[in-house]
XYZ file of C-alpha atoms in Angstrom:
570
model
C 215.482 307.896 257.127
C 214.880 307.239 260.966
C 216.757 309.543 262.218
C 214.284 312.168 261.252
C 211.619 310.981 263.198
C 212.712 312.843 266.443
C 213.406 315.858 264.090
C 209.818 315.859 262.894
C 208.890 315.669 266.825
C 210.959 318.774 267.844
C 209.910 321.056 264.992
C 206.692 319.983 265.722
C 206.471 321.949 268.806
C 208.653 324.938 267.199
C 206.859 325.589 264.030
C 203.363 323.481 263.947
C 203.461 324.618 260.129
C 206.898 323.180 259.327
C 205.939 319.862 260.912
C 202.865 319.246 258.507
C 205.329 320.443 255.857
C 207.762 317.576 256.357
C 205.549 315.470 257.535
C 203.673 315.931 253.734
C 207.145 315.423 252.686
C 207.969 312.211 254.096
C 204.993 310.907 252.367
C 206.268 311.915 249.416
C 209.607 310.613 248.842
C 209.624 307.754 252.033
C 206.092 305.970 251.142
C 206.321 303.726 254.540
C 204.226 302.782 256.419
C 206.217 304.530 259.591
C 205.654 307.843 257.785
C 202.337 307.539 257.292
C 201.345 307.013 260.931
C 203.640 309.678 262.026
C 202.164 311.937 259.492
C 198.427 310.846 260.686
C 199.738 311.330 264.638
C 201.139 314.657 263.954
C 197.384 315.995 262.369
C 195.841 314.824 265.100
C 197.776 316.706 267.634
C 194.962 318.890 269.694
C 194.842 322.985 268.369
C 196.765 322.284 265.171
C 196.750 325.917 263.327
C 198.374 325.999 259.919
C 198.786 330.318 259.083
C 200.708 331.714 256.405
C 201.562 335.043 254.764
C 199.875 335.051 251.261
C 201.740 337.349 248.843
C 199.341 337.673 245.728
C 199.707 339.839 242.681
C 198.001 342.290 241.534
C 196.131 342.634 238.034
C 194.454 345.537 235.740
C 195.171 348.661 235.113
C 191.667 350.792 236.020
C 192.401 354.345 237.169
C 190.644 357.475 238.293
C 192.518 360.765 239.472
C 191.253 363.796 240.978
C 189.244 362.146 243.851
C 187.705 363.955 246.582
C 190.019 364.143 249.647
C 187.673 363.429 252.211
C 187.581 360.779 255.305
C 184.357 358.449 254.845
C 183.743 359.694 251.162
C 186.598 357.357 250.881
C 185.340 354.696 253.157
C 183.257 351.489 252.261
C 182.837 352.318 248.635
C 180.686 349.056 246.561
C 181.190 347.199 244.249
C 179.032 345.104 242.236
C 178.878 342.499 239.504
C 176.924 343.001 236.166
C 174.613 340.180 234.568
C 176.994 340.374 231.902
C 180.162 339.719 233.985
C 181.518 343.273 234.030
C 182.675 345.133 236.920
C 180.752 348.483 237.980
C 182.766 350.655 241.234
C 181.429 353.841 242.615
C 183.186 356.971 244.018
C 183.404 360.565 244.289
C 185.561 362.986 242.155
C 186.252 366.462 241.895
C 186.991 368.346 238.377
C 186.893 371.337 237.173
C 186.369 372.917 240.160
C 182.925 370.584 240.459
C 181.979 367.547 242.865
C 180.234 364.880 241.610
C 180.430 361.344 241.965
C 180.649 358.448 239.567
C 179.739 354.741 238.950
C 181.411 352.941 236.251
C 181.299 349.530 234.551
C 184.897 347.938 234.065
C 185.078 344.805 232.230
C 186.756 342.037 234.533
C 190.014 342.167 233.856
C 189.757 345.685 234.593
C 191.817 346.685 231.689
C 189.348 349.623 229.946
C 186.204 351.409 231.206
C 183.366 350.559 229.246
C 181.110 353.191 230.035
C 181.860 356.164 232.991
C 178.284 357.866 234.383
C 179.038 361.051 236.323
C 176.880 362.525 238.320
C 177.075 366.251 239.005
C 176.122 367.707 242.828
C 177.090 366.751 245.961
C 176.320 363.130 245.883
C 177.923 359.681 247.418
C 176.559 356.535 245.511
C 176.149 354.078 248.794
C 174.648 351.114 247.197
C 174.409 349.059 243.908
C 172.393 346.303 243.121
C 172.730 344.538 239.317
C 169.817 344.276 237.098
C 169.315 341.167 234.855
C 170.535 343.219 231.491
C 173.847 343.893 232.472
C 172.703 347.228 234.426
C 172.099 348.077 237.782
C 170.073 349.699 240.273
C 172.013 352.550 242.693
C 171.006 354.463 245.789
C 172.645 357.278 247.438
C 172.277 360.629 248.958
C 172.734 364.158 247.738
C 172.773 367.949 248.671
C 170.074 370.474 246.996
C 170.079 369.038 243.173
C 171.649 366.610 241.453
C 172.158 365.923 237.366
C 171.883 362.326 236.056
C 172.930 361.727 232.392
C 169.406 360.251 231.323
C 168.480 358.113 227.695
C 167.198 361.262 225.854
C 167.675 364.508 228.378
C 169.154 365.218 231.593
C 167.675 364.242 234.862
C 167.884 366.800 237.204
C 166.330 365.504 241.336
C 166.179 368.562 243.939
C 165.612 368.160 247.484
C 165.679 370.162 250.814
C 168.755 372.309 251.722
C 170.311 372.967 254.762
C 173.586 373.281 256.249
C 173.279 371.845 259.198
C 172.883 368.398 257.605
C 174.720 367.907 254.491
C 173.549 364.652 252.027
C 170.179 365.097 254.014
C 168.205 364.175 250.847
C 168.248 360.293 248.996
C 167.716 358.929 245.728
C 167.523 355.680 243.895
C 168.336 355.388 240.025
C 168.427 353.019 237.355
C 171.617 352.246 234.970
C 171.304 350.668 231.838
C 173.862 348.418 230.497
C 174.840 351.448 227.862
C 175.541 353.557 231.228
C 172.276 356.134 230.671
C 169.838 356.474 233.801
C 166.665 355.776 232.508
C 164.956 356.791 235.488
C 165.377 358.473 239.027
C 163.598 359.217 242.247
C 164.678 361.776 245.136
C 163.192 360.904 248.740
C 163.398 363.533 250.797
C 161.108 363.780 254.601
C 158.921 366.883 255.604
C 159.071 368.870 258.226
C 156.264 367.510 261.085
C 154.366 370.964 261.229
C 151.980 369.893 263.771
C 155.083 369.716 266.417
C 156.231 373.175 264.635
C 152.861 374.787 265.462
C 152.912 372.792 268.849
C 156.084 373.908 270.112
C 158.214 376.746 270.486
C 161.538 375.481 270.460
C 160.729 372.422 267.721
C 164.236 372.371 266.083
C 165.393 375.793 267.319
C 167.272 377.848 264.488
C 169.376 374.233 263.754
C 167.223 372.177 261.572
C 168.401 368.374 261.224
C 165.700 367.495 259.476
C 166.754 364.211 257.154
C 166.405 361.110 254.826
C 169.032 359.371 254.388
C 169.591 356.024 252.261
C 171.962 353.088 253.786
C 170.904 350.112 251.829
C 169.705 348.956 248.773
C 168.664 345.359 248.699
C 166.704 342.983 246.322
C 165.102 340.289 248.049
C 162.053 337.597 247.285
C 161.285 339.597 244.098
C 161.891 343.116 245.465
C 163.483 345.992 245.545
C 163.972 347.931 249.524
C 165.640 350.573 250.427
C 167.108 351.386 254.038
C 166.105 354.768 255.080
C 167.083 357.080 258.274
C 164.524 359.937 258.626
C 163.654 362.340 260.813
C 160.155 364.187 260.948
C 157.546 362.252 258.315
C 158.232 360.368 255.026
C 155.664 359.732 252.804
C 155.569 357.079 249.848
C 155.889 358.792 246.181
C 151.979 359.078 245.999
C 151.622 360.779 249.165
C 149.226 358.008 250.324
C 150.888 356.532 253.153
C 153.612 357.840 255.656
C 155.860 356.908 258.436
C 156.747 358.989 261.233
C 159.534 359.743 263.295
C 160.310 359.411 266.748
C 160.692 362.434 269.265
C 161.975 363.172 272.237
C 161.289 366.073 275.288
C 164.322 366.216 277.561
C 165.764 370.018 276.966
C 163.723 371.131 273.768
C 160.980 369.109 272.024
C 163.486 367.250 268.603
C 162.559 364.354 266.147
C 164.788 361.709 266.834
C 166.226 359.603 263.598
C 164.142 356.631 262.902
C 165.077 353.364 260.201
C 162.556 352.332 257.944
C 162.232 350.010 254.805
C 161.109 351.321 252.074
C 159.735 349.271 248.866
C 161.113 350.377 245.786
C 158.798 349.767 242.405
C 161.411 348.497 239.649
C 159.342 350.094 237.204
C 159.238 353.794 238.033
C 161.372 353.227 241.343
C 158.494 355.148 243.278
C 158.254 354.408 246.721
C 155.101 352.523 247.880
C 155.540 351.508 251.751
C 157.138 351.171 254.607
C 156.967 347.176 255.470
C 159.174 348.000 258.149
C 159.941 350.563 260.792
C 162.292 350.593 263.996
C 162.399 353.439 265.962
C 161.600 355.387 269.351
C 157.691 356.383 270.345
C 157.537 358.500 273.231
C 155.005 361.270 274.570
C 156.210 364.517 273.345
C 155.294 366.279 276.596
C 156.600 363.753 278.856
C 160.214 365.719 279.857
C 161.492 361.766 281.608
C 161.723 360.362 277.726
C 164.754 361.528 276.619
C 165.163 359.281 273.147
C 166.389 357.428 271.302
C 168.249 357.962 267.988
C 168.695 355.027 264.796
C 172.716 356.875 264.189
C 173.791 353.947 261.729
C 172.281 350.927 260.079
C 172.241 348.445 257.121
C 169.970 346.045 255.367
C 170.574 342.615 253.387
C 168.436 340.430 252.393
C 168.357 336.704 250.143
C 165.652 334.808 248.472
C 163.301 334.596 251.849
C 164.656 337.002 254.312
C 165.349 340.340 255.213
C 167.885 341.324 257.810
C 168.644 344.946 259.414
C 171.194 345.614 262.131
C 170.580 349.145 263.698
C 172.754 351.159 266.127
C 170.888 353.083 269.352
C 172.087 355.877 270.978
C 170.312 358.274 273.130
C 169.633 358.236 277.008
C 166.279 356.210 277.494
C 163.243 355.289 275.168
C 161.416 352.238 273.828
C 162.075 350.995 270.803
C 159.563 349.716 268.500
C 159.961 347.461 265.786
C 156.747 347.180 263.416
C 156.286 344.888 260.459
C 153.058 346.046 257.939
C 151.900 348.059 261.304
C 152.261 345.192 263.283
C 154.435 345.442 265.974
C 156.914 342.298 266.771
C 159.415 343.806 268.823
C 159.518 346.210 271.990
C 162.865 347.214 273.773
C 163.410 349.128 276.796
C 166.446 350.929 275.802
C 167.816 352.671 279.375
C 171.464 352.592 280.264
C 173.893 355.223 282.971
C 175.051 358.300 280.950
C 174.177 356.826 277.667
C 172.914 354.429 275.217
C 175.424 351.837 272.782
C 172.961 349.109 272.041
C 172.634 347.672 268.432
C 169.844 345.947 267.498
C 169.304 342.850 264.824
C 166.313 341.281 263.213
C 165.977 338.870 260.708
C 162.512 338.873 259.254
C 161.007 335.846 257.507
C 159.074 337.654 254.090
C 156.400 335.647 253.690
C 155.038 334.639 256.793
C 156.254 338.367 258.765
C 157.994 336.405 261.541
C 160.551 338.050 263.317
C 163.906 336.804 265.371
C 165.225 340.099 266.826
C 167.991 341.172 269.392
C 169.645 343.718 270.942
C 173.670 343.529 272.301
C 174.443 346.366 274.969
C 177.984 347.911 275.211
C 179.219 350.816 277.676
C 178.742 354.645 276.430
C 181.622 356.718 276.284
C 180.956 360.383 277.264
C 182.488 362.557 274.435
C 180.473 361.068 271.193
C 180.759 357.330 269.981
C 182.083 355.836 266.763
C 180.152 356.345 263.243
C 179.402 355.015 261.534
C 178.896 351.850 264.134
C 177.148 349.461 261.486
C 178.725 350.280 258.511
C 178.332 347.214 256.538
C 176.747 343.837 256.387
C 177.471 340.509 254.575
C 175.745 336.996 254.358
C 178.361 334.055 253.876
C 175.868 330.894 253.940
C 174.521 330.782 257.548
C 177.049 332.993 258.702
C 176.443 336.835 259.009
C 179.169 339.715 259.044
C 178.009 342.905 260.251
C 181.249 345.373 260.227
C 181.741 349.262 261.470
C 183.324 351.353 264.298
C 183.084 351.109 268.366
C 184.320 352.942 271.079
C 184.983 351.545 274.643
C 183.351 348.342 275.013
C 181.654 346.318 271.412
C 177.955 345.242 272.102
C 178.601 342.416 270.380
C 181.510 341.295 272.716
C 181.804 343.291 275.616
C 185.251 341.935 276.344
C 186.738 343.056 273.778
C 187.899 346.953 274.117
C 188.781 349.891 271.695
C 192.317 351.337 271.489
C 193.492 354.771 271.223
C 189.707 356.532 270.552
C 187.683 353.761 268.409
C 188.603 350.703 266.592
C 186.863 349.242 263.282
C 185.639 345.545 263.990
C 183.726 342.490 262.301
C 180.873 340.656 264.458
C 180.305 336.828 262.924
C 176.808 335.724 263.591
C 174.573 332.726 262.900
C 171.931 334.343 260.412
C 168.997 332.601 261.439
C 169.405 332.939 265.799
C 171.878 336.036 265.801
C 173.543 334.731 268.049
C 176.907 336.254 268.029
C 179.430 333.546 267.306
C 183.031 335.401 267.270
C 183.982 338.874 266.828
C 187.605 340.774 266.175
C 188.886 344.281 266.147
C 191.687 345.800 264.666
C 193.287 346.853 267.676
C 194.986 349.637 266.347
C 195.904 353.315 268.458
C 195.170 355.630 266.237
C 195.920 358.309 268.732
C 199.623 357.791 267.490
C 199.563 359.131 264.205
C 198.464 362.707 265.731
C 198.489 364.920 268.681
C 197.127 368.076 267.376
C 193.572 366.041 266.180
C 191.604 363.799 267.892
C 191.658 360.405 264.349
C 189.139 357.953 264.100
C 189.181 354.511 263.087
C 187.503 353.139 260.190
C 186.390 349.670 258.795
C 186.140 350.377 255.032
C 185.533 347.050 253.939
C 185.878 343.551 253.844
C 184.472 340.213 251.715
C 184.880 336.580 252.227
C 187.387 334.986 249.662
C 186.288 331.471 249.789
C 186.552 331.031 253.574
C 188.510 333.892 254.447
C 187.200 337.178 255.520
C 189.442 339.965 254.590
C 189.055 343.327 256.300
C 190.958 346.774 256.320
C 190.463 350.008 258.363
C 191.652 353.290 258.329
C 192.512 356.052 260.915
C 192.433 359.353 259.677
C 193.048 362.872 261.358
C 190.308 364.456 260.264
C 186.517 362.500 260.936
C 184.361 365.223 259.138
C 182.985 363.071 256.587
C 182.251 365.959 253.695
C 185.318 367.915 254.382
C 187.856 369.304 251.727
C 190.742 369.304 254.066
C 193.792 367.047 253.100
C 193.727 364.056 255.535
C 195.895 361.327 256.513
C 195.144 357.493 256.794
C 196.321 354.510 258.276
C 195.788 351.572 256.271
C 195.121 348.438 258.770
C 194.440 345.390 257.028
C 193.058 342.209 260.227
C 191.564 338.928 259.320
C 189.036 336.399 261.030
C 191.246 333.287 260.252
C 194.808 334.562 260.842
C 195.960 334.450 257.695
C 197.694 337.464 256.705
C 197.243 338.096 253.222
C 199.594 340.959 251.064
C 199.222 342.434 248.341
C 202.203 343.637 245.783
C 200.962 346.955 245.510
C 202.435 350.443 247.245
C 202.339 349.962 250.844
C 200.851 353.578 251.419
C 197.820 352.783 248.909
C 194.447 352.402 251.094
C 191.968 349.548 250.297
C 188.727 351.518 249.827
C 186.813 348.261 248.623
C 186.336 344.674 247.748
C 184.621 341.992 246.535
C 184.774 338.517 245.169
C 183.140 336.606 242.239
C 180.804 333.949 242.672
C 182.962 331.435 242.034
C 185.497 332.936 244.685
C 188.413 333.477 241.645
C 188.341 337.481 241.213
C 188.965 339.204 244.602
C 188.487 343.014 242.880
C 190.472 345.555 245.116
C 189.631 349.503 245.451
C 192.752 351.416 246.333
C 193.087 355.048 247.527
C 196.429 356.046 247.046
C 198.969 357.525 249.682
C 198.576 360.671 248.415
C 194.505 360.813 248.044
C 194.634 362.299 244.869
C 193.597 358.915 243.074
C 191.982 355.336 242.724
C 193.378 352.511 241.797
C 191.409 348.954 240.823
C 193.069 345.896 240.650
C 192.285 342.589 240.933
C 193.861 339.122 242.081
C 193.310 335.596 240.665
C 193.126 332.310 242.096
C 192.586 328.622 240.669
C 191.397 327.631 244.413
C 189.592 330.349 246.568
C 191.205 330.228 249.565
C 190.571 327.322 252.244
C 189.999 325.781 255.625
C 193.000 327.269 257.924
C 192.411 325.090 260.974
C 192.938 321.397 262.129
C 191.566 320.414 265.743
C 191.542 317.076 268.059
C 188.301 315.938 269.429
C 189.459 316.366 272.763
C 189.872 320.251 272.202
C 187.006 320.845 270.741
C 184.948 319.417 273.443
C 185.990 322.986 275.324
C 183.749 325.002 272.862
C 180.575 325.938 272.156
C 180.052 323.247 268.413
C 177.579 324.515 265.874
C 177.059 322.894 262.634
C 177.136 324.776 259.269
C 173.455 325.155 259.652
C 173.815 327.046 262.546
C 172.722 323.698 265.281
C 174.564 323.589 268.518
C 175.758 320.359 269.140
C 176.742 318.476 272.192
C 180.164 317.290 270.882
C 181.846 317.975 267.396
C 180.976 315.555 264.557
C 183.470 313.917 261.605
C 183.952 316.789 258.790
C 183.574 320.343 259.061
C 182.429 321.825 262.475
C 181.987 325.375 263.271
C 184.005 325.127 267.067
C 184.777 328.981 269.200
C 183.954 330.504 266.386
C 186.136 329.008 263.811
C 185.729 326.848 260.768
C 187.504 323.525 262.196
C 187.754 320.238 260.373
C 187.629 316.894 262.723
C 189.658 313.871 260.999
């Protein structure tokens, strides 16, 4: 049995993964004492990484055919969990020579659809958030009308056309757990008609004018909405209104502006705007140029509400007001261009505010949309995900390839400060030299400790276009474990997300063809673990936080967070 002792040694420094292997091994079948101590030296060696490819198999046998063939229709689609431990997915079909969009409740196994709720228009469901009855809450946006299938009749919501700016109106509706809306709202913004009378040129012949809804988010008791407008929104009573930023470079435009919207769970009319982030500039002053909201998300828990908000533009100051009271002020001014995003995490009952902004390079030639395309809280860790060109705020050292690249920013939720942050490195400029492809993040979710992302690059970036495109799937992952799936290797993860108890990761697929959706589902005794081993001595080369978020001086016995990574010290 000695003479594998120098074996162990060599390997070690060859595979670090077979080592711990045999050395496991040897503890099995030698039980000595010398095995034990060379087992207990070799897991103490400094930057000890144990990786592996996870093969898991898929479950279920939930599909939907005739999907819309369209680039971020397909991107980033939710998920949610019903009260009652169903399943409800969201996406956008077309029959019958008809678009519409759907949301349907799948019971966990995803075996059979229990109920299927289609809603007729031009419509993408964005958001869902689960009621207490086994229903759920959704928000979205839509063209000039939409039809909901309601309890007793129909419910038909109209809005503003125009098409120059396609979903430009929202809406927010309630499922019940039988899969009939029992009530709906359209928000929609009006046109400012004092700058109309004002000035000439006031949105030319091309009218952006917008609302547009990127989160839906119960926290402390309440329902919010995430809202990017243009010109002025006002609540469902008309009694109160925010409005939008402009700017007076070339012509005199309303720049988009985020807001928060409060959402009554009993009519879903909307009553205020707690919060509001946007440009304020004089509208005659021809040095402000503006500042435009392009992207942003909202999430919230039991105390807190936290938004992360992309700025592009030229120059402007950006305001950030909470019940009219304004906590934040950022000069945004950068050469050529504006990339900033900018974070705040809002305390709800006491209106305090942590905010920051990150500041990348601009890239002449447009940037990457959308840049904040998702958010997720993981204990004290937050996950904000999207799309970047050149340089990412977040981490300045880390570059796009080929035209953009989808990435994942970790952050400490209660400091934002930025704690790691990976991109999928992908050129997407190979897969076509007659179109300019973008790069997409489409989703991601922490299974257990793992975060689990995938991205797309597609050849055509028009979001609401009925040309046949072609994607990329790119799966990349925080902790370097690669994970596979058994399913087609064309098929396109659209969406995830994982149970409470970290067993179900539920899968979205798009398949290679785009003609159809796919929902499967994996299963696990033990949601996946801790990846990484590390010496003291190591570690003392890295910034150390706690779970909590504190930065210590040197790492502690147990589990440290150490450059960025989830690291136990022995």
């Amino acid at each position: 049995m000695f003479i594998f002792a120098p074996v162990f040694y060599l390997l070690l420094y060859k595979s670090e993964f077979i080592a711990i292997t045999m050395a496991f091994l040897s503890l099995i079948f030698m039980r000595m004492k010398f095995s034990t101590l060379l087992a207990a030296s070799m897991l103490l060696c400094s930057s000890l990484t144990v990786s592996a490819v996870e093969t898991d198999q898929l479950h279920g046998s939930l599909d939907f055919n005739n999907v819309l063939t369209s680039g971020a229709a397909q991107v980033n689609a939710p998920m949610a969990f019903t009260s009652d431990g169903n399943v409800l997915v969201t996406n956008t079909q077309y029959k019958n020579m008809q678009l519409s969009s759907f949301v349907a409740k799948t019971d966990k196994d995803m075996s059979q659809t229990i109920w299927n709720l289609q809603i007729s228009g031009s419509s993408e469901v964005v958001a869902i958030v689960p009621d207490k009855t086994g229903g759920a809450f959704i928000g979205g946006n839509f063209n000039t009308k939409i039809t909901l299938p309601g309890v007793d009749q129909a419910i038909t919501l109209t809005g503003s056309s125009s098409t120059a700016s396609p979903k430009r109106n929202a809406f927010i509706a309630h499922i019940n757990s039988e899969g009939k809306v029992t009530t709906a709202r359209a928000i929609s913004t009006t046109v400012n008609q004092m700058m109309v009378n004002t000035y000439q040129y006031y949105h030319g012949d091309n009218d952006q004018m917008y609302c547009r809804l990127n989160s839906l988010v119960y926290a402390n008791g309440q329902l919010y909405a995430g809202l990017i407008f243009t010109d002025i929104l006002y609540n469902s009573d008309k009694t109160n209104y925010v409005e939008a930023s402009t700017a007076a470079a070339y012509e005199t435009i309303t720049t988009p502006t985020f807001t928060v919207g409060t959402i009554s769970m009993d009519d879903l009319s909307l009553t205020s705007f707690p919060i509001v982030f946007g440009g304020k500039g004089e509208h005659t002053d021809k040095s402000y140029y503006g500042m435009n909201v392009t992207s942003a998300k909202l999430i919230g828990d039991d105390s807190h509400l936290i938004f992360a908000a992309r700025v592009d533009g030229y120059s402007g100051t950006g305001h950030l007001l909470i019940n009219n009271v304004e906590k934040a002020t950022t000069n945004f001014k950068a050469q050529g261009g504006m990339n900033t995003y900018f974070l705040a995490n809002i305390e709800l009952t006491s209106n305090s505010v942590v905010s920051k902004e990150f500041v990348g390079t601009y890239q002449w030639g447009g940037t990457a949309e959308p840049a904040i395309n998702n958010m997720l809280i993981d204990g004290n860790d937050l996950y904000v995900s999207g799309s970047f060109k050149t340089d990412l705020p977040f981490k300045t050292d880390l570059k796009s390839e080929g035209t953009t690249d989808a990435y994942c920013a970790k952050l400490n939720k209660n400091s934002l400060d930025v704690i790691d942050a990976i991109a999928s490195g992908y050129d997407e400029t190979t897969i076509s030299a007659a179109n300019i492809p973008e790069e997409r993040l489409s989703s991601f979710a922490v299974d257990g400790k793992m975060i689990s992302l995938s991205s797309s690059a597609s050849y055509v970036p028009d979001a609401y276009s009925n040309t046949v495109i072609m994607l990329k799937p790119i799966s990349f992952t925080f902790d370097g474990v690669n994970k596979s799936l058994d399913t087609e290797s064309t098929d396109y993860i659209i969406s995830q997300a994982v149970s409470a108890d970290g067993k179900y990761h539920y899968y979205g697929f798009l398949t290679g063809d785009q003609k159809s959706l796919k929902y499967r589902y994996t299963y696990t005794d033990t949601p996946s673990g801790i990846s990484e081993i590390e010496s003291k001595d190591d570690a003392k080369t890295k910034d150390i936080y706690t779970l909590q978020g504190i930065k210590l001086s040197a790492p502690q016995k147990g589990l440290n967070i150490i450059g960025g990574k989830k690291i136990v010290i022995k």
